[in-house]
Coordinates of C-alpha atoms and ligand atoms in Angstrom, one line a residue:
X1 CA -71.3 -6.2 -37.5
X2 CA -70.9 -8.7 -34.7
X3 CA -67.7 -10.5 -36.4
X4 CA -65.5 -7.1 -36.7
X5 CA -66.6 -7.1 -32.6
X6 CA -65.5 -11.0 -32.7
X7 CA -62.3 -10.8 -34.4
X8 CA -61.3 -7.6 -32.3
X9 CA -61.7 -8.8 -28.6
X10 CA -60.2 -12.1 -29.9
X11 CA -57.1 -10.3 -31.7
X12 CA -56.7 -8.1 -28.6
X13 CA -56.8 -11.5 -26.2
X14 CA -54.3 -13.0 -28.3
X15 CA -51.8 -10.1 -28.5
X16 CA -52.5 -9.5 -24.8
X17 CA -51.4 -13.4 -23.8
X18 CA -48.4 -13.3 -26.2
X19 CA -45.4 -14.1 -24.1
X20 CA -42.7 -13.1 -26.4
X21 CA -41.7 -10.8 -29.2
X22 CA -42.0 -13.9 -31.9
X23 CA -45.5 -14.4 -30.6
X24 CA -46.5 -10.7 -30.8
X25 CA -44.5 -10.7 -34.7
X26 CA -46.5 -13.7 -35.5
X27 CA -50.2 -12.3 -34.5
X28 CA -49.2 -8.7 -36.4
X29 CA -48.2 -11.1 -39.4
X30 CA -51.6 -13.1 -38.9
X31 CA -53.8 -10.0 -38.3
X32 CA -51.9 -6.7 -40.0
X33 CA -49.6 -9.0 -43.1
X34 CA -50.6 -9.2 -46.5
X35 CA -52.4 -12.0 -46.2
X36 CA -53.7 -10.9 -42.3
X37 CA -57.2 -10.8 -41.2
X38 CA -57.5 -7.1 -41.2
X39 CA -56.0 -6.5 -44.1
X40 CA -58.6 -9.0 -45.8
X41 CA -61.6 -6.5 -44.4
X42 CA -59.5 -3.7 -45.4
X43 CA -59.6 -5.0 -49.0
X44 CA -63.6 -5.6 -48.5
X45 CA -63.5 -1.6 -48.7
X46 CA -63.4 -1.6 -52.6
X47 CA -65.8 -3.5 -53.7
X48 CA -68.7 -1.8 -51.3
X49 CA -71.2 0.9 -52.3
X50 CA -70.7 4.5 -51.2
X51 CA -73.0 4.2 -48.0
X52 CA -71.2 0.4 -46.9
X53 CA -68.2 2.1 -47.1
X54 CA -69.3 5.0 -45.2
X55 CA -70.8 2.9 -42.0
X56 CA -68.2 0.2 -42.5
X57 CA -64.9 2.3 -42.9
X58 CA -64.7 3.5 -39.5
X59 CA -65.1 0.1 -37.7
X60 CA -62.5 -1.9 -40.2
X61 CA -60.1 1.0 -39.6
X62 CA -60.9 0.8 -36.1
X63 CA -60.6 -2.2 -35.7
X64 CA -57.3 -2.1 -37.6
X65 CA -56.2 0.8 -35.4
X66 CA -57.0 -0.7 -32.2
X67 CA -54.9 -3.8 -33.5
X68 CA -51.8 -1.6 -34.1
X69 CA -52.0 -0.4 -31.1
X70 CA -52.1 -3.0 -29.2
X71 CA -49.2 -4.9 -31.0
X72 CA -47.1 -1.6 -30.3
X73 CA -48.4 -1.8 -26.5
X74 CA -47.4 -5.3 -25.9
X75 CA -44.1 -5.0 -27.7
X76 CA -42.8 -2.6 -25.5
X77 CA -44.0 -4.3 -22.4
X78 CA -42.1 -7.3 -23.9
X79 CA -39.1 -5.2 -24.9
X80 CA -39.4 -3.8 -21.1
X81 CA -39.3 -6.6 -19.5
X82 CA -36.3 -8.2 -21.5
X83 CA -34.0 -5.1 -20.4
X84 CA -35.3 -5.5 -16.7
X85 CA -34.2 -9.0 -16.9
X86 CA -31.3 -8.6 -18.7
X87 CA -30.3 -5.4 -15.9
X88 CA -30.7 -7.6 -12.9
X89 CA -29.1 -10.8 -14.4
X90 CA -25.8 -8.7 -15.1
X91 CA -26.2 -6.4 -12.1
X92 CA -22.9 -6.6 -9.7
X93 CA -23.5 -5.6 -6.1
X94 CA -20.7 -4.1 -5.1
X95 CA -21.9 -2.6 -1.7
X96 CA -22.1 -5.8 0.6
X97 CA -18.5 -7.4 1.2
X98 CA -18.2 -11.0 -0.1
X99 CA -18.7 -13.1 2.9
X100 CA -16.1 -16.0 2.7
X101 CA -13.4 -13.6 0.8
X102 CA -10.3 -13.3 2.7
X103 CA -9.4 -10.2 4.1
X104 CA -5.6 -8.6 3.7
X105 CA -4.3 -7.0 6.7
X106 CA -1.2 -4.9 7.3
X107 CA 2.0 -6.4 7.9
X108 CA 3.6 -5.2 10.9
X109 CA 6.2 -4.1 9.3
X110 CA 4.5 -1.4 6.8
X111 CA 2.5 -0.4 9.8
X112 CA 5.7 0.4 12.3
X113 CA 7.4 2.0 9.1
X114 CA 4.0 4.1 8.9
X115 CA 4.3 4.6 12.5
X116 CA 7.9 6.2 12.3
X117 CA 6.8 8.3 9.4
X118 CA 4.2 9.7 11.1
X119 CA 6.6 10.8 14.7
X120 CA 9.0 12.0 12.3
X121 CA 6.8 14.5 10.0
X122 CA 5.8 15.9 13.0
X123 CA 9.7 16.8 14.1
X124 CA 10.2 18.0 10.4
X125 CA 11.8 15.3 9.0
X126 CA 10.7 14.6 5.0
X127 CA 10.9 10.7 4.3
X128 CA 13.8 10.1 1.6
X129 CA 14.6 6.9 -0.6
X130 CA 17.8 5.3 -2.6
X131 CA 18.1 2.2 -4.4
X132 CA 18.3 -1.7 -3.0
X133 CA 20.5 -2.4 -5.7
X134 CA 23.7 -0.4 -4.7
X135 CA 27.2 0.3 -6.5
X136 CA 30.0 0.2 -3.8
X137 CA 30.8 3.7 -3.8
X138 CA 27.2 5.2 -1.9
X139 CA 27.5 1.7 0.1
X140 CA 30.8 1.3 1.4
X141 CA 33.6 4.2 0.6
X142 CA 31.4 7.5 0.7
X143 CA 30.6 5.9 4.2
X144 CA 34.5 6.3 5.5
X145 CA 34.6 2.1 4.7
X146 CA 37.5 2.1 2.1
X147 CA 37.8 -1.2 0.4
X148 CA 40.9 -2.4 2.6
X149 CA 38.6 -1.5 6.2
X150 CA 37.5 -4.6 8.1
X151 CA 33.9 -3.4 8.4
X152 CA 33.3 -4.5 4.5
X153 CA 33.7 -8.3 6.0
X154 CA 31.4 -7.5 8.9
X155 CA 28.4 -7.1 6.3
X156 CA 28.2 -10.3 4.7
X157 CA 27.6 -8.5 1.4
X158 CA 25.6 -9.9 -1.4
X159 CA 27.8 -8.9 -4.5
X160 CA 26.7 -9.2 -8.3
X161 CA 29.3 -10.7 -10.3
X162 CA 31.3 -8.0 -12.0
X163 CA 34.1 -10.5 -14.4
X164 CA 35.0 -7.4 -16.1
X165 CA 36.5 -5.0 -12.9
X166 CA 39.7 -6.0 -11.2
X167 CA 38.5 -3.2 -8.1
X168 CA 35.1 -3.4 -6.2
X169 CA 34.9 0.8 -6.6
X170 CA 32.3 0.1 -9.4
X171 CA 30.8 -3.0 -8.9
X172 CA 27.0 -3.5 -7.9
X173 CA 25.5 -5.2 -4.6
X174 CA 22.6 -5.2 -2.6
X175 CA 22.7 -2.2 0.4
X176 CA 23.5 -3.8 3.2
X177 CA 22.3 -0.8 5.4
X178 CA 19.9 2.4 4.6
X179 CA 22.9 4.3 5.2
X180 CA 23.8 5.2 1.5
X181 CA 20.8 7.3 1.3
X182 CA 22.8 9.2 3.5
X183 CA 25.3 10.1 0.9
X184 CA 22.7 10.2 -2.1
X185 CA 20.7 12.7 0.0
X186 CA 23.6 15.4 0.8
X187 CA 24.8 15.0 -2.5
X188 CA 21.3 16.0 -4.0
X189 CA 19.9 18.4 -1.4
X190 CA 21.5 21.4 0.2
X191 CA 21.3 21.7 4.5
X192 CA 19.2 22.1 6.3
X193 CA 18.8 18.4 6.1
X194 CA 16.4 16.4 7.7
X195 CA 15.1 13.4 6.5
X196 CA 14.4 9.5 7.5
X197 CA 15.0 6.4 4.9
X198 CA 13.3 3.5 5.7
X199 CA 13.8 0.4 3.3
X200 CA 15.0 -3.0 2.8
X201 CA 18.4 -4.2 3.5
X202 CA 20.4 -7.3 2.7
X203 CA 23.3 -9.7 4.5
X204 CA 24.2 -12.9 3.9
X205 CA 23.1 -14.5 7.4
X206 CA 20.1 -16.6 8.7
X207 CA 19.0 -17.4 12.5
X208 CA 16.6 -16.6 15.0
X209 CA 17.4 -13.2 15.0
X210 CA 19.0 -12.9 11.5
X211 CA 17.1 -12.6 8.0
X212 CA 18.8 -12.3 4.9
X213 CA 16.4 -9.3 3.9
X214 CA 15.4 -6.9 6.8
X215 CA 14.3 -3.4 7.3
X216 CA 16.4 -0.7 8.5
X217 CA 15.6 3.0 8.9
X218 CA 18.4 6.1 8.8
X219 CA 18.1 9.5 10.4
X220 CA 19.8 12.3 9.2
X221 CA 20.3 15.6 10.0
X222 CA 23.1 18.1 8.9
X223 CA 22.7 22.0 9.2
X224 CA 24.5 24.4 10.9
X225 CA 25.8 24.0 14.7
X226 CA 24.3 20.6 14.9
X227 CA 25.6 18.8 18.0
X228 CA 25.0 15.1 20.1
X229 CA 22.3 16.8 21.8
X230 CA 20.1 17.5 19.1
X231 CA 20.6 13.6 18.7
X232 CA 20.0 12.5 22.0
X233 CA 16.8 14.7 22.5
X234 CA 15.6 13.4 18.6
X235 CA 15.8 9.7 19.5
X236 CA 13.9 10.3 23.1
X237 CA 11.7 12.5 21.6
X238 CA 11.1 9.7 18.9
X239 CA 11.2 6.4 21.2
X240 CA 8.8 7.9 24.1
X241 CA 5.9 8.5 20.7
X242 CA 6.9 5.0 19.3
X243 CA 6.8 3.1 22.4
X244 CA 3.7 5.7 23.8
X245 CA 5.5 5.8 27.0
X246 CA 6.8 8.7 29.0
X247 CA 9.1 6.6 31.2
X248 CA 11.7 5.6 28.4
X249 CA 15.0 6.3 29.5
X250 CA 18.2 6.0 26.7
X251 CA 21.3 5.3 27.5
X252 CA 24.7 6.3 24.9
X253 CA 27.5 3.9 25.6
X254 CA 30.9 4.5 23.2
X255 CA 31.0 2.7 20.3
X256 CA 32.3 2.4 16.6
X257 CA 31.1 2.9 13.2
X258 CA 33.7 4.3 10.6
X259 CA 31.0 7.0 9.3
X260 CA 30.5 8.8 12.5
X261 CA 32.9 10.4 15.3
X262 CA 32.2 10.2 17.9
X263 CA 29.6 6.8 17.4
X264 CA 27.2 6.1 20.2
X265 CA 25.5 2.9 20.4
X266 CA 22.0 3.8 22.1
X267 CA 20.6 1.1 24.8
X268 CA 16.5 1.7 25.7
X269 CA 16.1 0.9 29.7
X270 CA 13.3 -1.6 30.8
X271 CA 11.9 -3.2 33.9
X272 CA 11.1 -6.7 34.8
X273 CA 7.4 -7.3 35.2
X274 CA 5.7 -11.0 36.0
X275 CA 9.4 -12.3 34.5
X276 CA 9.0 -10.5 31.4
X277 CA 10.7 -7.4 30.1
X278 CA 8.9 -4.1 29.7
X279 CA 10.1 -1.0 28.0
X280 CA 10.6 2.2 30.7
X281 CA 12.8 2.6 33.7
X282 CA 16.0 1.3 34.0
X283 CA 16.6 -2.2 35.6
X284 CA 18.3 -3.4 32.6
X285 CA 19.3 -2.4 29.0
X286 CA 18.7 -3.6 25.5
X287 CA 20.4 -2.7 22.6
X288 CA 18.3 -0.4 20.1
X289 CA 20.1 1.4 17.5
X290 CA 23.5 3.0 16.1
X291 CA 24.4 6.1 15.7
X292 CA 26.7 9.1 15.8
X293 CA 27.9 13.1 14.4
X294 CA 28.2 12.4 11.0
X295 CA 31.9 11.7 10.3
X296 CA 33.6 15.2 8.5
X297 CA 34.9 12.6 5.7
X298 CA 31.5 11.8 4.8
X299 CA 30.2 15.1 5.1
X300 CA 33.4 16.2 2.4
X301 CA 32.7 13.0 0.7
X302 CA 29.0 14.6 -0.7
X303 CA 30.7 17.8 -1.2
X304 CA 29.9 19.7 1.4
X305 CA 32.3 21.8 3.6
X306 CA 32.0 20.3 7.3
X307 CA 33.6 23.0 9.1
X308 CA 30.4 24.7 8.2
X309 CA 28.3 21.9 8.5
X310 CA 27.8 19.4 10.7
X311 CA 25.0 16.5 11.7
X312 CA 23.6 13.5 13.1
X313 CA 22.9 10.4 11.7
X314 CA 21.3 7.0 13.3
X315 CA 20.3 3.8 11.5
X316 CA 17.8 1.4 13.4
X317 CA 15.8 -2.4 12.6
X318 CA 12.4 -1.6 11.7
X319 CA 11.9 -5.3 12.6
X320 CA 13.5 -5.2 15.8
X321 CA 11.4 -2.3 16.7
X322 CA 8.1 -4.3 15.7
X323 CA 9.5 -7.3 17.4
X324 CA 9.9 -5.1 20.8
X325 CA 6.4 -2.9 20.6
X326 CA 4.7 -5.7 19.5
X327 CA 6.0 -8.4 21.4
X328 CA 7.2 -10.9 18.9
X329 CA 10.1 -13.1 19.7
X330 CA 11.3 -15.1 16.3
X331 CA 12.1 -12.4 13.3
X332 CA 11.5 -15.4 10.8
X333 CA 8.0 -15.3 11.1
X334 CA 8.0 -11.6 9.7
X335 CA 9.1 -13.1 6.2
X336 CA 6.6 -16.7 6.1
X337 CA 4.2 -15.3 4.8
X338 CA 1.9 -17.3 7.3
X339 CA -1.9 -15.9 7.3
X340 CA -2.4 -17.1 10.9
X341 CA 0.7 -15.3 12.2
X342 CA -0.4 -12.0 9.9
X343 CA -4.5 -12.6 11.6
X344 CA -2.9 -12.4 14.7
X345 CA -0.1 -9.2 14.6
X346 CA -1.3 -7.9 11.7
X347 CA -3.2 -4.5 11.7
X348 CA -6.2 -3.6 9.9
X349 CA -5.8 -1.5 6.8
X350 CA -7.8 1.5 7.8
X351 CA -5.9 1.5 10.9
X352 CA -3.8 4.4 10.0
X353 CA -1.1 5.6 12.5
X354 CA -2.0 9.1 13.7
X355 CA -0.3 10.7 16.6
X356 CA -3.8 12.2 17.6
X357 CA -5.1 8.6 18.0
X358 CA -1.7 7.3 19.7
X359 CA 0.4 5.6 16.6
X360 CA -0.1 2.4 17.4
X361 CA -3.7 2.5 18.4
Ligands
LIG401 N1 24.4 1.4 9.2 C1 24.6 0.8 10.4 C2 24.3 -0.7 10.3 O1 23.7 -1.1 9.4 C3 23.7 1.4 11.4 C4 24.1 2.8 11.8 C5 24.9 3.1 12.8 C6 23.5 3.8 11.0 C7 25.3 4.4 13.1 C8 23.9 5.2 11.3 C9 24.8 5.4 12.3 O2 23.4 6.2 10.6 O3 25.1 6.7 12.7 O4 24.7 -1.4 11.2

């Protein structure tokens, strides 16, 4: 019959051109429902004779077959192409760098403390760390700087209040120098000792060349038969990496600093070049670091014995030294926090120092 052809191609356009899954419910309810199409010539079954029935059946349930299947075709195309859409609407990229994004960039500072890290692994020296917030003791008196010595007014010390102590032995402050992991290290590890501390330090003073915060970094070495060589060739050793120059030339004047006896105060030699100064040779002298043979009171103070041990110790500005390989000339600018400054000193973060690669490369 002509009209079961009909209704098929027609039922099979119609479910073909639905464009959503309310379309493709609505023609199953129209064709397959109770009160659908097919199921009409389906009911048409009972009431036919045997031999209707037998030339009819198969083309109403083929029909009703093809139907089914069709409906169950475009559905999942439908359903398909939802989840496509869906996938690429809520797809992130995360391969292709965001073009107007700003990029970070590391501050000079991190990169010359990564710098000194790096020359000073490969001399043995394992980094070591203490607290900003410091009680008197590690800062001042384990140092040889008893509460009555003049060098407590020297540091310009940011205290905490403390109403409750008439003495300063207890009270709380900010380190004014990364000398107290000295003390904390020795009292904590047994010689041979050989570490670095680099961290942040705090006086009370402002200028050109003075921040309230800064960054210091201590050397420390106690063992046995440990003498002002050892030091001397350590800090040439560790200025000709820094400064990648072979041509550096120290120079140990007599100083003072009340945790180390004898104290040298350690000038690095330059050369004038086109009216500027450049690190190497020896036509004049700039002050660099402090530092000395640990004092035997501080050594006693961290209960050790120091006629069997003995050491050296130097503390130097991590700043400074950016300032003077990097050639910046106002230690302010370190702590603005001014992108254009950090574009133009800073270092790109997969710039990692290596001594391989030179550690400033
Ligand atoms: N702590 C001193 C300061 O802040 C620097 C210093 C000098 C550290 C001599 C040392 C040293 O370890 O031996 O000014």
């Amino acid at each position: 019959m002509t009209d079961i052809a009909q209704l098929q191609a027609e039922a099979l356009g119609a479910i073909g051109a639905a464009a959503s899954l309310d379309t493709v419910e609505a023609e199953r309810v129209r064709l397959l429902g109770k009160q659908g199409q097919v199921t009409a010539l389906l009911k048409t079954l009972g009431g036919m004779t045997p031999e209707q029935r037998q030339s009819e059946g198969p083309r109403i349930n083929g029909l009703r077959e093809a139907v089914s299947a069709a409906i169950a075709a475009r559905k999942a195309a439908l359903e398909g192409a939802a989840l496509e859409a869906r996938l690429a609407a809520e797809r992130v990229d995360l391969s292709l760098p965001a073009p107007d994004t700003p990029r970070g960039s590391v501050h000079p500072v991190s990169q010359v403390m990564d710098e000194l890290a790096e020359i000073f692994a490969d001399m043995g020296f394992a980094v070591a760390t203490g607290p900003e917030i410091e009680d008197d003791w590690h800062n001042f008196t384990a140092l040889n700087i008893p509460e009555t010595h003049p060098a407590r007014a020297m540091h310009d010390t940011f205290y905490f209040p403390d109403p409750g102590s008439e003495s300063a032995a207890g009270s709380k402050l900010l380190r004014t120098h990364t000398s107290p992991v000295q003390i904390r290290t020795m009292q904590s590890q047994q010689p041979p000792i050989r570490i670095i501390a680099p961290g942040r330090v705090y006086r009370s003073d402002s200028d050109a060349t003075h921040t309230p915060m800064f960054h210091q970094i201590e050397g420390l070495v106690i063992d046995r038969g440990i003498h002002l060589g050892h030091l001397k060739w350590t800090l040439e050793t560790f200025l000709k990496a820094f400064f990648e120059r072979d041509d550096i030339v120290l120079r140990l004047r007599p100083s003072y600093f009340p945790f180390t006896e004898p104290s040298a105060e350690v000038d690095v030699g330059f050369t004038w070049t086109n009216g500027r100064r450049i690190l190497g040779g020896s036509e004049g002298w700039m002050e660099l670091l402090g530092s000395g043979m640990v004092h035997p009171r501080v050594i006693r103070a961290c209960g050790l014995d120091p006629d069997e041990y003995s050491g050296f110790a130097f503390g130097v500005g991590v700043d400074r030294l950016a300032m003077l390989k990097y050639g910046m000339d106002d230690l302010r600018a370190f702590f603005d926090g001014d992108l254009r400054w950090l574009r133009h000193y800073g270092f790109a973060a997969l710039d990692v120092p290596t001594l391989s690669g030179g550690v400033g490369a």
